[in-house]
Every structure is written in structure tokens, then in C-alpha cells.
XYZ file of C-alpha atoms in Angstrom:
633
model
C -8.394 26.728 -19.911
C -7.950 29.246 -17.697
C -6.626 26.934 -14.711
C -4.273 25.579 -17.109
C -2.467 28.917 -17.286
C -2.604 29.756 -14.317
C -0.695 27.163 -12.963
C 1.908 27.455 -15.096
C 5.434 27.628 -13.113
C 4.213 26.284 -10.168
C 6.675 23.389 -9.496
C 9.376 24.508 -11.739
C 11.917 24.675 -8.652
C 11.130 20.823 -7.562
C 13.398 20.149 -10.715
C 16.735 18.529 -9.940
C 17.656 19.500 -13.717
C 18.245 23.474 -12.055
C 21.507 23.784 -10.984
C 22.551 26.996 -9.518
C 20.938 26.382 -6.452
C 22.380 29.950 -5.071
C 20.411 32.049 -7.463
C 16.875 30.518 -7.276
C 14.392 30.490 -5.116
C 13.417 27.235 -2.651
C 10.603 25.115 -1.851
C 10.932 23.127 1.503
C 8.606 19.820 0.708
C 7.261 18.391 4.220
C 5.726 14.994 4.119
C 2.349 15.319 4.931
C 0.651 11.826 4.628
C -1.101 10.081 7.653
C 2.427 8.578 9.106
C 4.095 11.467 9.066
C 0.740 13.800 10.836
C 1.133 11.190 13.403
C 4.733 12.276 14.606
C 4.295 15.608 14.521
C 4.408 16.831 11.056
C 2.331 19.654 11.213
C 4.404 21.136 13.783
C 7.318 20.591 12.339
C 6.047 22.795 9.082
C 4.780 25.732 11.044
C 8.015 25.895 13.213
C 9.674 26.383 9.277
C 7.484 28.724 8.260
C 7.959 30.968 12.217
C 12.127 30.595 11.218
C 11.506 31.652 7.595
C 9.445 34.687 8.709
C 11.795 35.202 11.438
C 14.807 35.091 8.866
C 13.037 37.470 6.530
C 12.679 34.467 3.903
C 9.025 34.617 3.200
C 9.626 35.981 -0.250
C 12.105 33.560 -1.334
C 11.057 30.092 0.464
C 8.432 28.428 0.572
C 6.912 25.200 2.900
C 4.712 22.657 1.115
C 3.047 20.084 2.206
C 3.373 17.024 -0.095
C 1.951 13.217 0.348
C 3.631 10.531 1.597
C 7.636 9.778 -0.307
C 6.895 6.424 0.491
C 9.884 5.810 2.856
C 8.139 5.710 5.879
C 10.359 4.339 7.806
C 12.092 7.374 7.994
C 9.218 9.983 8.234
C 8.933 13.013 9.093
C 10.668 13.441 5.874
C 11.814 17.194 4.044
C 13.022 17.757 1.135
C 14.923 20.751 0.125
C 14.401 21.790 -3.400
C 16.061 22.670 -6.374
C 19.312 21.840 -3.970
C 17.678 18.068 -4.074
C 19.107 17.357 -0.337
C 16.355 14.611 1.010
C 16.266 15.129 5.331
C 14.778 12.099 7.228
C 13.101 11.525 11.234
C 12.833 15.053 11.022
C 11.265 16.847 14.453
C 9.986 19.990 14.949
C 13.066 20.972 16.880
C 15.458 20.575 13.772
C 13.108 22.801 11.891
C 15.327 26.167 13.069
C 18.972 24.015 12.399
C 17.321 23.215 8.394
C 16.395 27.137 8.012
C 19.218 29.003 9.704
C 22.020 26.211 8.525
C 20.788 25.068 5.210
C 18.860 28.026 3.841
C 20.553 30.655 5.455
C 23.874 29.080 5.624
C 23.983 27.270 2.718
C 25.071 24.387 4.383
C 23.034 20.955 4.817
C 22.367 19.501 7.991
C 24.483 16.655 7.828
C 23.189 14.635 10.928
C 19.538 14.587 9.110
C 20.988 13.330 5.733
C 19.923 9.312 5.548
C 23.071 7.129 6.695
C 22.830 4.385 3.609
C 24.326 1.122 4.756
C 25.779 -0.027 1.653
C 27.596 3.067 1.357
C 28.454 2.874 4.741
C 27.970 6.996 4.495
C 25.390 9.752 4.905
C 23.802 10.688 1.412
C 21.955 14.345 -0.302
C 20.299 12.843 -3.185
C 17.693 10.261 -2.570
C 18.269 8.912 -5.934
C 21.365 7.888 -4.209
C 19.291 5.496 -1.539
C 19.272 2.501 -2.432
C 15.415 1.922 -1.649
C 14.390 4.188 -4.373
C 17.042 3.460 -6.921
C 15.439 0.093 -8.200
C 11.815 2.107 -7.995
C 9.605 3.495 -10.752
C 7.287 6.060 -9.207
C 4.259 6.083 -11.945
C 1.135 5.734 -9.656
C 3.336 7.783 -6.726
C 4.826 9.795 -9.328
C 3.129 12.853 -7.740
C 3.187 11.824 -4.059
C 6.213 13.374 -2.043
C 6.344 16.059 -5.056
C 3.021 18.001 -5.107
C 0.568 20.358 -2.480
C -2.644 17.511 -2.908
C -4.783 20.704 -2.349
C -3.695 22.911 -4.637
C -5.248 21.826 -7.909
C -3.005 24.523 -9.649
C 0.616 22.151 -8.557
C -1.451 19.133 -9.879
C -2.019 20.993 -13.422
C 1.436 22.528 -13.609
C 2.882 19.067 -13.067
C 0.877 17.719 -16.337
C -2.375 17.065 -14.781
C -5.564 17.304 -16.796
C -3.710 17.150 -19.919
C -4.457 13.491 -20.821
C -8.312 14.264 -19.878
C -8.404 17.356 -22.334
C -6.193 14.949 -25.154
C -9.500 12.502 -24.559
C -11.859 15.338 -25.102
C -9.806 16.863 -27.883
C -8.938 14.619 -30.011
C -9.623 10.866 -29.201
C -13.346 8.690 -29.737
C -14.472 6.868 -27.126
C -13.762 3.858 -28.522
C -9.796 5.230 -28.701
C -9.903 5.739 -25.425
C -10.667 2.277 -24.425
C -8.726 0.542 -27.259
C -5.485 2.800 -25.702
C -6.003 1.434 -22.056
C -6.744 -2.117 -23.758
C -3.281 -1.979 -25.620
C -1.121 -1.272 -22.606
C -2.029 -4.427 -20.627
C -2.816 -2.786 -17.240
C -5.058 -4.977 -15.308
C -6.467 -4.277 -11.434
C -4.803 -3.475 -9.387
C -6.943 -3.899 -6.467
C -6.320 -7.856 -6.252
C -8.375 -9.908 -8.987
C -5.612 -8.480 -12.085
C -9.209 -9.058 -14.503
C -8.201 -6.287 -17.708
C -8.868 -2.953 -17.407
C -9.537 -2.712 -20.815
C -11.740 -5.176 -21.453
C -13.812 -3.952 -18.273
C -13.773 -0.904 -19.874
C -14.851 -2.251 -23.362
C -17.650 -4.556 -21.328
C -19.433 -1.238 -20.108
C -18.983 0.852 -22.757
C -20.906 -1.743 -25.100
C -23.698 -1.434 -23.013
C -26.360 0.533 -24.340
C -27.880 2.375 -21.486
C -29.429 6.014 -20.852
C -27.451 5.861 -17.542
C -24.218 4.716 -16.064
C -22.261 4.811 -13.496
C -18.074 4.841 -12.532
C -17.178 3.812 -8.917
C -13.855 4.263 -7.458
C -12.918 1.302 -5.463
C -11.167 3.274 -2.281
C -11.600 0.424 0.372
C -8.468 -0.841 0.958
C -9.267 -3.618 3.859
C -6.091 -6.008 3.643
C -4.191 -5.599 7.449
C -1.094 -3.672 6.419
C -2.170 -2.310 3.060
C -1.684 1.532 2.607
C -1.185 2.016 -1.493
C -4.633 3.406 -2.203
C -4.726 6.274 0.966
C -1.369 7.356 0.239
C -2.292 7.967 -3.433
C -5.483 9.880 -1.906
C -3.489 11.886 0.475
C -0.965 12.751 -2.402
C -2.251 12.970 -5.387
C -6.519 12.827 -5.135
C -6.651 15.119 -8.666
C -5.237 11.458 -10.907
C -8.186 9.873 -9.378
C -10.782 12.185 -10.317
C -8.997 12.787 -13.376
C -8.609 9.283 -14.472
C -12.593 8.383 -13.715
C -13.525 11.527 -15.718
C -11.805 9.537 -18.830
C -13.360 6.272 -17.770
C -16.627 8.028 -17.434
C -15.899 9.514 -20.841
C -14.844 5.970 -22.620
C -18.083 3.879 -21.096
C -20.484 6.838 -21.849
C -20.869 7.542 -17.398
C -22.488 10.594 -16.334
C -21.524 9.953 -12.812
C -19.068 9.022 -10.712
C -18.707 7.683 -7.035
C -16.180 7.157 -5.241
C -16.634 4.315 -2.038
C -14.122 5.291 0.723
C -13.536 3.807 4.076
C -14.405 6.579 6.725
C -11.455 5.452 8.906
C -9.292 7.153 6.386
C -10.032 11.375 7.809
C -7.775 12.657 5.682
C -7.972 11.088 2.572
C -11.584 11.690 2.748
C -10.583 15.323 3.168
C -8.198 15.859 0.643
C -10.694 14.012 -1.734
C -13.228 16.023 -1.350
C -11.703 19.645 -1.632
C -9.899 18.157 -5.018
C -13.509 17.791 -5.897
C -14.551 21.017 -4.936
C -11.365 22.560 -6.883
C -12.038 20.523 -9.941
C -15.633 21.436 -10.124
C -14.571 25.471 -9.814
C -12.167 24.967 -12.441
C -14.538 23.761 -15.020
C -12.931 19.915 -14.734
C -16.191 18.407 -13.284
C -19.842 19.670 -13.662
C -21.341 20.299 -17.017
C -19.281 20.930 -20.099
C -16.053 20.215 -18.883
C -13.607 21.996 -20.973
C -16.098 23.552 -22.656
C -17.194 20.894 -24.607
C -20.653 18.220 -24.191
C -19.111 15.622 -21.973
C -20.675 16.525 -18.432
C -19.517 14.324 -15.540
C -19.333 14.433 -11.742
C -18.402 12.765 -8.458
C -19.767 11.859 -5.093
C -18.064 10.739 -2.053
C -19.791 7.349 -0.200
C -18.092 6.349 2.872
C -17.960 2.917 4.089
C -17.957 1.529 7.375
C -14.654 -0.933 7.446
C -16.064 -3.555 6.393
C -13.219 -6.301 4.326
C -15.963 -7.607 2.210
C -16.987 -4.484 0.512
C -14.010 -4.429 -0.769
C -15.584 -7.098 -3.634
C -17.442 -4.491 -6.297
C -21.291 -6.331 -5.909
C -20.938 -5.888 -2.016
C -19.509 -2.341 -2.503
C -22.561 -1.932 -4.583
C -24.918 -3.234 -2.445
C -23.152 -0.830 0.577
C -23.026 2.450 -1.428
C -27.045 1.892 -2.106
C -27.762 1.733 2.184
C -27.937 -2.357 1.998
C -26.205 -4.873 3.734
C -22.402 -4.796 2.131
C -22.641 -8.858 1.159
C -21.663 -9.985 -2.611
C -24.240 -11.550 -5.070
C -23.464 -14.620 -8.007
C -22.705 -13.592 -11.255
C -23.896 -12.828 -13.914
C -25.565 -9.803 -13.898
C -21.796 -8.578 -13.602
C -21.823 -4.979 -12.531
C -21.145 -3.341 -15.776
C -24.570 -5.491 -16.682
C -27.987 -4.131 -17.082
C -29.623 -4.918 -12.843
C -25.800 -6.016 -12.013
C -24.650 -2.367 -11.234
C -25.661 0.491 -8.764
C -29.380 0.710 -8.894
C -29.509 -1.744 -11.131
C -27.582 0.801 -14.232
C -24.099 -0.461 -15.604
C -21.301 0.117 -13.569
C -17.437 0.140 -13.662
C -15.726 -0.690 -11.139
C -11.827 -0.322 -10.846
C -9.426 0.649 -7.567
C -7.613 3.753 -6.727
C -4.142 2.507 -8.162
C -5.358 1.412 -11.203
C -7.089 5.214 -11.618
C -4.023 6.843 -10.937
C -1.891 4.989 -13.950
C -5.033 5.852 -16.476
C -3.248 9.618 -16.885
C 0.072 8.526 -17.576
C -1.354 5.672 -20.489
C -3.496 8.429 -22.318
C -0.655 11.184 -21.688
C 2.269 8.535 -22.791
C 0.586 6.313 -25.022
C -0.406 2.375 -24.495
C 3.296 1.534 -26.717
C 5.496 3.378 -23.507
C 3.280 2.163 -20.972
C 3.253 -1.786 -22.336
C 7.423 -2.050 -22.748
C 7.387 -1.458 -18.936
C 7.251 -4.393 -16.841
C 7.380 -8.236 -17.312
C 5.443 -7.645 -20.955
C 4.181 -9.629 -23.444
C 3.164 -8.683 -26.963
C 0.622 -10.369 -29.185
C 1.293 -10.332 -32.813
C -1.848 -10.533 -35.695
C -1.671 -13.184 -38.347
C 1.076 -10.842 -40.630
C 3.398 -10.984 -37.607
C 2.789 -7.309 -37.091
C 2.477 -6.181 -33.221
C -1.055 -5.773 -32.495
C -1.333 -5.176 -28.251
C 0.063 -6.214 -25.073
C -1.471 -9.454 -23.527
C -2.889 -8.111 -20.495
C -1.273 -8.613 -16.897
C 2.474 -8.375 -16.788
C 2.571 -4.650 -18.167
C 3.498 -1.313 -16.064
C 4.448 -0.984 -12.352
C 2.913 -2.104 -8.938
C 2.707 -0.330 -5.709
C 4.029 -2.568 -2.340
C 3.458 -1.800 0.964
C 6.635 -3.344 2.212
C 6.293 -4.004 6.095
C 6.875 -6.847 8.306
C 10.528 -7.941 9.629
C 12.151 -5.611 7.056
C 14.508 -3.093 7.558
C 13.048 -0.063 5.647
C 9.199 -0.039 5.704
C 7.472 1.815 3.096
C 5.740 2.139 -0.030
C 7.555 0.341 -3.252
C 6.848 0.855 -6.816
C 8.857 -1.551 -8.894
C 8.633 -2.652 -12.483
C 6.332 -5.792 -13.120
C 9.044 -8.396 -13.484
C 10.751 -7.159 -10.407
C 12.261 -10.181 -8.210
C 11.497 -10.381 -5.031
C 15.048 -10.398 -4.188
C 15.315 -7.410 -5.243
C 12.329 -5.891 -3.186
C 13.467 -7.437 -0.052
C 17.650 -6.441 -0.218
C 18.256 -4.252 -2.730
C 14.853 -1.674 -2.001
C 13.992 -3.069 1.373
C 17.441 -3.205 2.950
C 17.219 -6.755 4.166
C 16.001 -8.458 7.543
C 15.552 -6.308 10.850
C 17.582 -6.910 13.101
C 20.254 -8.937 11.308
C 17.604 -12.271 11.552
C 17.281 -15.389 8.484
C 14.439 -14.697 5.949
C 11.604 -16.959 6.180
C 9.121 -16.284 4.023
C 7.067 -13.346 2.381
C 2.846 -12.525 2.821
C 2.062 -11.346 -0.736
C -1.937 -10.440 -0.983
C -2.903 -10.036 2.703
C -5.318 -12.547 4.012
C -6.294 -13.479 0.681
C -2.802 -14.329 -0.764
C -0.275 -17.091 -0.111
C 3.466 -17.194 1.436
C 6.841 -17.183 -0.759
C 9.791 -19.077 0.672
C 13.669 -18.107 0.025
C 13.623 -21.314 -2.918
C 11.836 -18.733 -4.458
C 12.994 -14.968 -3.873
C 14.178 -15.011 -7.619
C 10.944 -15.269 -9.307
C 9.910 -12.133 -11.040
C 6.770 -11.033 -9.679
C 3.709 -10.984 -11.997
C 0.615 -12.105 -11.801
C 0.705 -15.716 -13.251
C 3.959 -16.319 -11.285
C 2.933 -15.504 -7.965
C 0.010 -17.826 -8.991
C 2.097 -20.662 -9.816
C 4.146 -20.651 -6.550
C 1.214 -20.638 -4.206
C 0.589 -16.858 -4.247
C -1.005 -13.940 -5.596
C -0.683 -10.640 -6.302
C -3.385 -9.072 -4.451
C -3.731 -5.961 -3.619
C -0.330 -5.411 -2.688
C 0.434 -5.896 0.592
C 3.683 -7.269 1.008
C 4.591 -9.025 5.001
C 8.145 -9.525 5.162
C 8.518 -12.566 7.772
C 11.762 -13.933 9.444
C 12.573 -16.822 11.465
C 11.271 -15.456 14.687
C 7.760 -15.626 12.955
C 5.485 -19.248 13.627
C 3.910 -20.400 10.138
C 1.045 -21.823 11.942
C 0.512 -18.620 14.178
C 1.170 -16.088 11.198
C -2.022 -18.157 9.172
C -4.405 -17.877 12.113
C -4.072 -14.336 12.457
C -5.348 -14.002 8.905
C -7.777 -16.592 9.449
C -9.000 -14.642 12.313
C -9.132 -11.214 10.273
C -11.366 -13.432 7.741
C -13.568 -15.103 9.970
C -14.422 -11.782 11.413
C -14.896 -9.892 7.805
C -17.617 -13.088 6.543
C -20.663 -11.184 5.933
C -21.856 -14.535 7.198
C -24.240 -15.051 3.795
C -22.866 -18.743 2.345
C -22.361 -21.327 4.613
C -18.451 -22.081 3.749
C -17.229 -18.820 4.427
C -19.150 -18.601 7.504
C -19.153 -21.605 9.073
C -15.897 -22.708 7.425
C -13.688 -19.990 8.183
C -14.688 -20.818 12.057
C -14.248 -24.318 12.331
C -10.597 -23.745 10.484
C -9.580 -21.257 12.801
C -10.627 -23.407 16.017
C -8.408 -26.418 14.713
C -5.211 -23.710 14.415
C -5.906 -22.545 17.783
C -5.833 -25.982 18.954
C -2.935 -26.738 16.934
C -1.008 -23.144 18.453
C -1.849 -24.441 21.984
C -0.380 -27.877 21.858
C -3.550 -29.592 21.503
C -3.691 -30.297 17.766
C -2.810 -33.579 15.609
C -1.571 -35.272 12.843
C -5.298 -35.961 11.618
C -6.043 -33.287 12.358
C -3.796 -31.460 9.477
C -5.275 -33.677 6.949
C -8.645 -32.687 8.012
C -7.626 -28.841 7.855
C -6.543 -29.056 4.365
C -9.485 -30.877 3.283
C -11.759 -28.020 4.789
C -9.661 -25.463 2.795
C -10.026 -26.838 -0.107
C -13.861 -27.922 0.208
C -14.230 -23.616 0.838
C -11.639 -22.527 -1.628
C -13.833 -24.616 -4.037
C -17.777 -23.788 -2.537
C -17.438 -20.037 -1.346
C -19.853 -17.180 -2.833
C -16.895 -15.012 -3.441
C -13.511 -14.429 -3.730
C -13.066 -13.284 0.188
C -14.507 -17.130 1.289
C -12.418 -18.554 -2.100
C -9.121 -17.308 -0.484
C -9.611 -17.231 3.104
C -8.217 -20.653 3.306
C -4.564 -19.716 1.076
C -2.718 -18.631 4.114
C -3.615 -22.252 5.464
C -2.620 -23.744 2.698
C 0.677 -22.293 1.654
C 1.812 -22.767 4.992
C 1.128 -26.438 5.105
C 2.788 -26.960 1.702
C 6.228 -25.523 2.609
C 6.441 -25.179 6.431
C 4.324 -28.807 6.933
C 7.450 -29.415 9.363
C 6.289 -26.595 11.741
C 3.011 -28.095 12.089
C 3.939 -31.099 13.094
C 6.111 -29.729 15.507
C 2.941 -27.993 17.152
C 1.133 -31.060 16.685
C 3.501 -33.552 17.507
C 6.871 -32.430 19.786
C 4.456 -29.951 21.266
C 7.125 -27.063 20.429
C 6.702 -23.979 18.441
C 10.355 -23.703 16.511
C 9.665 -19.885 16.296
C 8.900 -19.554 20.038
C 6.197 -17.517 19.316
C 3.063 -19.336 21.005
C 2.624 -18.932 24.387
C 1.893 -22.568 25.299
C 3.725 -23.920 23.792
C 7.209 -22.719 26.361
C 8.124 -21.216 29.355
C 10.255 -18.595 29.957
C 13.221 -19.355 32.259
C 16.017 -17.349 34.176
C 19.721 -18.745 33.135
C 22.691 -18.308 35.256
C 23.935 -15.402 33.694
C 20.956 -13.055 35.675
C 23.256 -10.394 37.755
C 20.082 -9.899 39.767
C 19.823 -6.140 38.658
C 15.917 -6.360 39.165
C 14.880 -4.594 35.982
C 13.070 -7.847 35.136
C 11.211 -7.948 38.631
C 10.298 -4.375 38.066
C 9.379 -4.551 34.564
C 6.665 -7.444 34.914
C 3.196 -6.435 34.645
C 1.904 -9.339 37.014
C 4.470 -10.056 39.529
C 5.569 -13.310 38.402
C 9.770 -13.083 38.760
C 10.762 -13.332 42.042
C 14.045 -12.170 43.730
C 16.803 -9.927 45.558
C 19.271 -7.657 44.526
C 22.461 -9.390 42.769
C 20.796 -12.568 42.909
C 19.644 -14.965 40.486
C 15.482 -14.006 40.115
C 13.266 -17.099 39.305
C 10.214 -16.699 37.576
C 6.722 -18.313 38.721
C 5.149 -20.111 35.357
C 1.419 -20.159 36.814
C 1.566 -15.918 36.554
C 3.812 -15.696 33.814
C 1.872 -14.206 31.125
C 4.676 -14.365 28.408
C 4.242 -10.811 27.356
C 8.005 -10.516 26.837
C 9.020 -6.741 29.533
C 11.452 -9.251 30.547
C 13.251 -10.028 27.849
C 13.208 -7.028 26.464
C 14.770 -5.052 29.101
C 17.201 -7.452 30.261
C 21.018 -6.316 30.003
C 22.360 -9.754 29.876
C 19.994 -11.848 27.801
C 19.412 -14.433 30.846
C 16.168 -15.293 29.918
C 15.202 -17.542 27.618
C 12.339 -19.580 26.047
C 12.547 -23.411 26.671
């Protein structure tokens, strides 16, 4: 227990609940999740740390690198704590204006405070903002606070403590009943139980089993599980040490894609720290339970992302997915043929708060429903609709980030209240929930609370959480072959309607994007969507075709525009218009010299033409002209 007390103290100041903020001592917390490296990050917190040192403050501030606040939009972000004043775009030159004027000074940089719209001012407190005030940071609820390699911040911030309650004083069988009662299910896309997967393995009676940490992540815009891994890697290893401890695991792996460097990293010195501590190895805690973790990195591939071809790629084979039964948690359906449990990184990271909080807190969060026994007396929560889901809100939105929102949470109230509407003032169109796999939502129905069975019922699903914010500068028809494309490419190629399928669907949308499509041919593209949605091996093939056909149930209109005016409404496929000069061109000749192919013609305050055979439509032109004289037609 010796790491227990040792870290005692060690995020006291990040409390907002201390109040003299002239008497205490300050922690400067520097986003430092893979957005934030990427513009300079690291620079920025050594420049604090030279103006600390150079201001004699070494004693009384320190810099700490955090994971990702989610708001990435507005990364580099730093927050000042106990004062609680949250600085966003941060560079490396305002890192001398936050020490000298704000620490020094006492005085907060007002320029980097966030300017919130509805407000209409420039606010301290980020629980002011309104894209975290609707937000309920349980999986997160570490990233943005902690140092992810400092085990000691992680255990001084309550971590461990619902792995040493396990150990100390619940059965195995508790343990599983507890995550049964609270109703969590997947998160990483199929929503099946936890706690009946859990249950499922644990009834196995085998010498050996395994845990596997589902760290894949392969949906195009999805970024919940690395930010977790950057932020907070110790509730991963923490929650499979409890699953290994419910199902009776001895080891643990943990399948990661290798284009993620620094969650990889982080990942494995948590590891490292746990096993020093005494939190992995043999005995943990002093007690018989021995249990430890590997690191397997994957290649990229989307398919491996289903747990029998993650399987299959963490044992050196070919990452493609097998029928079931034997489901992994099986006897020859698991790695090496032993039981397995498979569950994703956000699911993992909720496991500590259930145990710590109970299943009755966790359960009353979220879009809930109880189940009563025959005396009327409350006996669990029906699984699904329970606890909080991460977002990755991107797209034609206004404030990009990670979300974590309440099961039951409208979409609505994702898109305005958290998201801060449409970019660039445009209409709302429609919303990508579940990547290539999922389905789109239209504005009939931005009021329907967001759970897994209603998502379902409008066309949807919940996925693993990527949410694409669309608007009406976006083609339907354009928007569902890029994901068909992204599918075709991730088939493993091993049953014939995913591979063959996927193909032949995506040449009839390319026709249909170029002007060459018809009105048969729409027919015949449903009918091939549903013949795979219906004949595919797994769920990739089984929901490559939803983009397809959500689009063709509520934007039918745009498709037979392509096919039948020969006009994309959106204006987004190449073909399908030209781009022409108007008479309001002042002949300023930024459009001459901003095209990459010499297709606009012209002199100096006169009206420039452009020549359609070069024209590659890549846009310079429009872009960087002062008037807005050219136009799509």
C-alpha cells in the first residue's frame, strides 16, 4: 500500500473547491494529447517552465502535462489551477505573458480567456463554456486533470481504490453481478452487455484465460479510445485487472494500433509503473490474485477492430473474422483457442467508477431503465441506456472535440448547446453517427434522445462514437461513397458480399457522382445493400451498406438529382458543374495567380475567364477571391 500513501496530496491544488488562490501554491496543466503535440505543445511547456525558473517560481509552480480536455478546437489549451482560469490556442510565445502576468502579476491574460458566443464575452471558468456545461466527464473524468505518467496523480485522484475494494472485500461473482446491475454495455459499437460478457467467461471453467483490451479504434474521425490512452492509461489497466479478477484471467493483452506513438507510449510506462508498484505481477496487493498485461500492436487494419479478427491478428494470422459460435469467451473461440473477453478502451475506463460508486449511482445516469422482480421490488438496470458516452464531435461544427453527455442526451443538444452550432453560419443537414458502419440523422429528428435502440429505430446506430456533423454544402450521395470507399478498402476480402459487394456498390455511386448514373440504377443499389446487409460474415460487411441506405431513405431527392438533372444540389462533385467568372471580377489576378494549372485567363482590372478543359475544380479560386465572382453553375 505503499504507493497509495505516497501519493497522497498530489492533486489537491487542481480543486476549484480552494479558494484563496493568493496563499497556495499553483499547478499550470498543459494539454498534452496528440492534437495539442502537433501545434507545438511541448514547446509551449518548456518555455513555462524557462519563465518560472527565470521568475524564481520553481518552488511554488508547477507545469503538468495532462491528456487531452477534449475541446480541441481550441488546443493548445492551459489551465491555471486552484485559480480555475481555463487559457485556449495557446503558443509558446504567450507562455512568458501567462507566467509574468498571471502568476507573477496576479492578473489573467484576458486575450487567451475563450470568447463564448452566447455570452457574447470572454470567460475564466470553463464550467462557464457552454460546450462543457451540458457534459459529464466519467470516462474523461481524468483526462485534462492528471500527469498520465505519473502513476502517483492517478492514485491520489482515487485510482486503484475500486481494484483493492474487488480484492478486499467483493467475490467474483459480486464483481460481475455489480457491472451487470448498472446496465453499461460496449462501448466500442455492438452495445452487447458488459455484464453478461462478463458472466459468459467467468462461467467457463478453464485452467487459462485471457482479457483483451480492444484499443483499435478504425472508424475515420474517431479519437475516444487514444485520448483516454494518452490521459488516463492507469483506468485501463486498472479496470482489466478487475475483469481479469471477475472471469478468473491470468492475463491480459491489450491490441493497439501502432499508428497511435504515443498512446502506445504512455501505455506501456503505466504498465511498467503499475508492475513496480505491486498493481500487476504476482500478488497484487498482497493477496493471491496474480495478473498481468502485454502490449500487441496492430497494423491499421478496420476489420480487426471485430474481437475474432483481433484474435486471429494478436496470434500472427491473417486479421479476418470467423462464424460464431465458438464465441471468444468459448472454449477454441478465444486467443489460442482459451476463453477470452473482449471489451474496448471506453468501456474499461467506466469499470472504476461502477465498482468505486456502486451499479445503483452508475444506472440512474442516462436514458435508464429498471427491471422490477415479481414483488415489484427493483432488481437491475435493463442493459443499454445506462451511464455516459464519449463523441468525437467533428464535421461542419463549430467547436470540434471530444463530448461526454448523459445517455438520453438529444442531439440537439450536442450539436447547439455543446457543439456551438454550424461553421460558418450554414443550414444543418444531417449527422454521421457510427462512422462507416452507422447511418445519417436528419433535422426531423435532432430531438431524439440518443440511446442505443433509438438511434436504431431512425436508421442509425450508436457505434463507436464518431459523430460527423454535415451541413448543406455536404452531397448525400458523395458523403456515402467516401465511406463506401473506406469499407471496400478495409474487406479482408474473405466472404464474397463484403468483397465483391462493397465494390460493385461503390462503382454504381461513382457513376451516379459523375453524372452517369440512373433511376434503375438506385433500385438496383438498394437491392445490393440489402442482399450484403443480410449475407455478410460480419458486422463490418453487415453495415458497410447503412451509409447507402440512410441516404437513399431521406435524401432520395439528391440522387435523383445526380441521376436525373445531372446536378449535384451541394455543388460538391466535380462533374457535375463548372466553375464560372461573374461580372463582379475587378480583375485583381489573385485567382490567375492562385491556380495550380493555369486554367483562368486574364489582365489586370479585367474580367478573367476561366478555361473548363484545365479547370481542375480544386477551389484556390474561390477561396481567395475578394469579391465572391466565382461561382459554381
Amino acid at each position: 500500500m505503499s504507493a497509495f500513501n505516497a501519493a497522497k496530496g498530489k492533486v489537491a491544488l487542481r480543486s476549484t473547491d480552494v479558494h484563496d488562490i493568493n496563499s497556495v501554491k499553483k499547478d499550470i496543466l498543459c494539454c498534452g494529447g496528440t492534437g495539442c503535440h502537433a501545434s507545438n505543445a511541448k514547446e509551449l511547456m518548456d518555455n513555462l517552465r524557462k519563465y518560472i525558473k527565470e521568475n524564481g517560481l520553481e518552488n511554488d509552480v508547477r507545469v503538468v502535462q495532462t491528456g487531452c480536455f477534449g475541446f480541441c478546437a481550441q488546443g493548445p489549451i492551459v489551465k491555471v489551477m486552484p485559480d480555475n482560469v481555463f487559457y485556449v490556442q495557446v503558443t509558446p510565445d504567450d507562455a512568458k505573458e501567462i507566467v509574468e502576468s498571471h502568476i507573477v502579476g496576479k492578473q489573467p491574460v484576458e486575450r487567451l480567456l475563450f470568447m463564448e458566443p452566447m455570452l457574447k464575452a470572454r470567460v475564466k471558468d470553463y464550467a462557464q463554456m457552454a460546450f462543457y456545461a451540458k457534459q459529464m466527464r466519467l470516462s474523461l473524468r481524468n483526462c485534462g486533470l492528471i500527469d498520465p505518467e505519473d502513476i502517483e496523480e492517478y492514485i491520489a485522484n482515487e485510482g486503484y481504490q475500486a481494484l483493492a475494494k474487488c480484492l478486499f472485500s467483493m467475490t467474483t461473482d459480486g464483481v460481475v453481478q455489480e457491472v451487470l446491475n448498472s446496465g453499461i454495455c460496449g462501448r466500442g459499437g455492438a452495445g452487447f452487455p458488459t455484464g453478461l460478457k462478463w458472466k459468459i467467461a467467468a462461467g467457463v471453467k478453464a485452467e487459462e484465460k485471457y482479457i483483451v483490451c480492444n484499443a483499435d479504434e478504425g472508424d475515420p474521425g474517431a479519437f475516444m479510445d487514444r485520448s483516454i490512452m494518452e490521459g488516463d492509461p492507469h483506468s485501463v489497466i486498472e479496470a482489466m485487472a478487475i475483469g481479469a479478477y471477475a472471469i478468473g484471467a491470468q492475463r491480459g493483452l491489450v491490441y493497439i494500433r501502432a499508428e497511435y506513438p504515443l498512446a502506445v507510449n504512455r501505455l506501456r510506462f503505466a504498465i511498467d509503473q503499475a508492475r513496480e508498484a505491486g498493481l500487476l505481477g504476482d500478488n497484487i496487493m498482497g493477496t493471491n490474485f496474480s495478473f498481468d498485461i502485454e502490449i500487441k500492436l496492430g497494423a491499421g487494419a478496420f476489420v480487426c477492430g471485430e474481437e475474432t479478427a483481433l484474435i486471429h491478428s494478436m496470434e500472427g494470422q491473417r486479421g479476418e473474422p470467423t462464424t460464431k459460435p465458438p464465441f471468444p469467451a468459448n472454449i477454441g473461440g478465444g486467443y489460442w483457442g482459451c476463453s477470452t473477453n473482449v471489451n474496448n478502451v471506453e468501456t474499461y475506463a467506466s469499470i472504476p467508477v461502477i465498482i468505486r460508486k456502486g451499479a445503483g449511482w452508475y444506472s440512474k445516469i442516462g436514458n435508464w431503465q429498471p427491471e422490477f422482480d415479481e414483488n415489484g421490488n427493483f432488481k437491475r438496470t435493463i442493459s443499454g441506456n445506462s451511464g455516459t458516452k464519449v463523441f468525437a464531435l467533428a464535421g461542419q461544427i463549430n467547436n470540434v472535440g471530444l463530448v461526454e453527455v448523459p445517455m438520453g442526451t438529444t442531439l440537439r443538444e450536442i450539436i447547439y448547446d455543446i457543439g456551438g452550432g454550424i461553421s460558418g453560419g450554414r443550414e444543418f443537414k444531417a449527422v454521421q453517427t457510427g462512422g462507416p458502419s452507422g447511418g445519417c440523422i436528419t433535422k426531423e429528428n435532432l430531438d431524439t434522445p440518443i440511446d442505443y435502440g433509438n438511434l436504431s429505430k431512425i436508421g442509425s446506430m450508436m457505434g463507436s462514437g464518431g459523430m460527423i456533423v454535415l451541413s448543406d454544402k455536404d452531397c448525400m450521395p458523395a458523403m456515402a461513397k467516401f465511406y463506401l470507399d473506406f469499407t471496400k478498402d478495409e474487406s479482408c476480402g474473405k466472404c464474397t458480399p463484403c468483397r465483391i459487394g462493397t465494390r460493385r456498390m461503390l462503382e454504381m455511386l461513382e457513376k451516379i457522382c459523375d453524372g452517369n448514373g440512373t433511376v434503375e440504377m438506385l433500385d438496383e443499389l438498394e437491392s445490393l445493400a440489402k442482399t450484403i446487409t443480410d449475407t455478410a460474415l460480419c458486422g463490418l460487411g453487415q453495415t458497410a451498406p447503412n451509409p447507402i441506405l440512410s441516404t437513399l431513405r431521406y435524401f432520395r431527392d439528391e440522387y435523383l438529382a445526380h441521376v436525373v438533372d445531372k446536378k449535384c444540389p451541394a455543388g460538391t462533385c466535380a462533374k457535375l458543374y463548372t466553375l464560372t467568372i461573374t461580372e463582379d471580377c475587378i480583375g485583381c489576378t489573385k485567382c490567375k495567380r492562385n491556380c495550380p494549372v493555369d486554367a483562368i485567363k486574364g489582365e489586370l482590372k479585367q474580367l478573367h475567364t476561366i478555361d473548363a478543359a484545365k479547370c481542375i475544380k480544386c477551389g484556390a479560386c474561390i477561396d481567395g477571391c475578394p469579391k465572391k465572382a466565382i461561382v459554381k453553375k
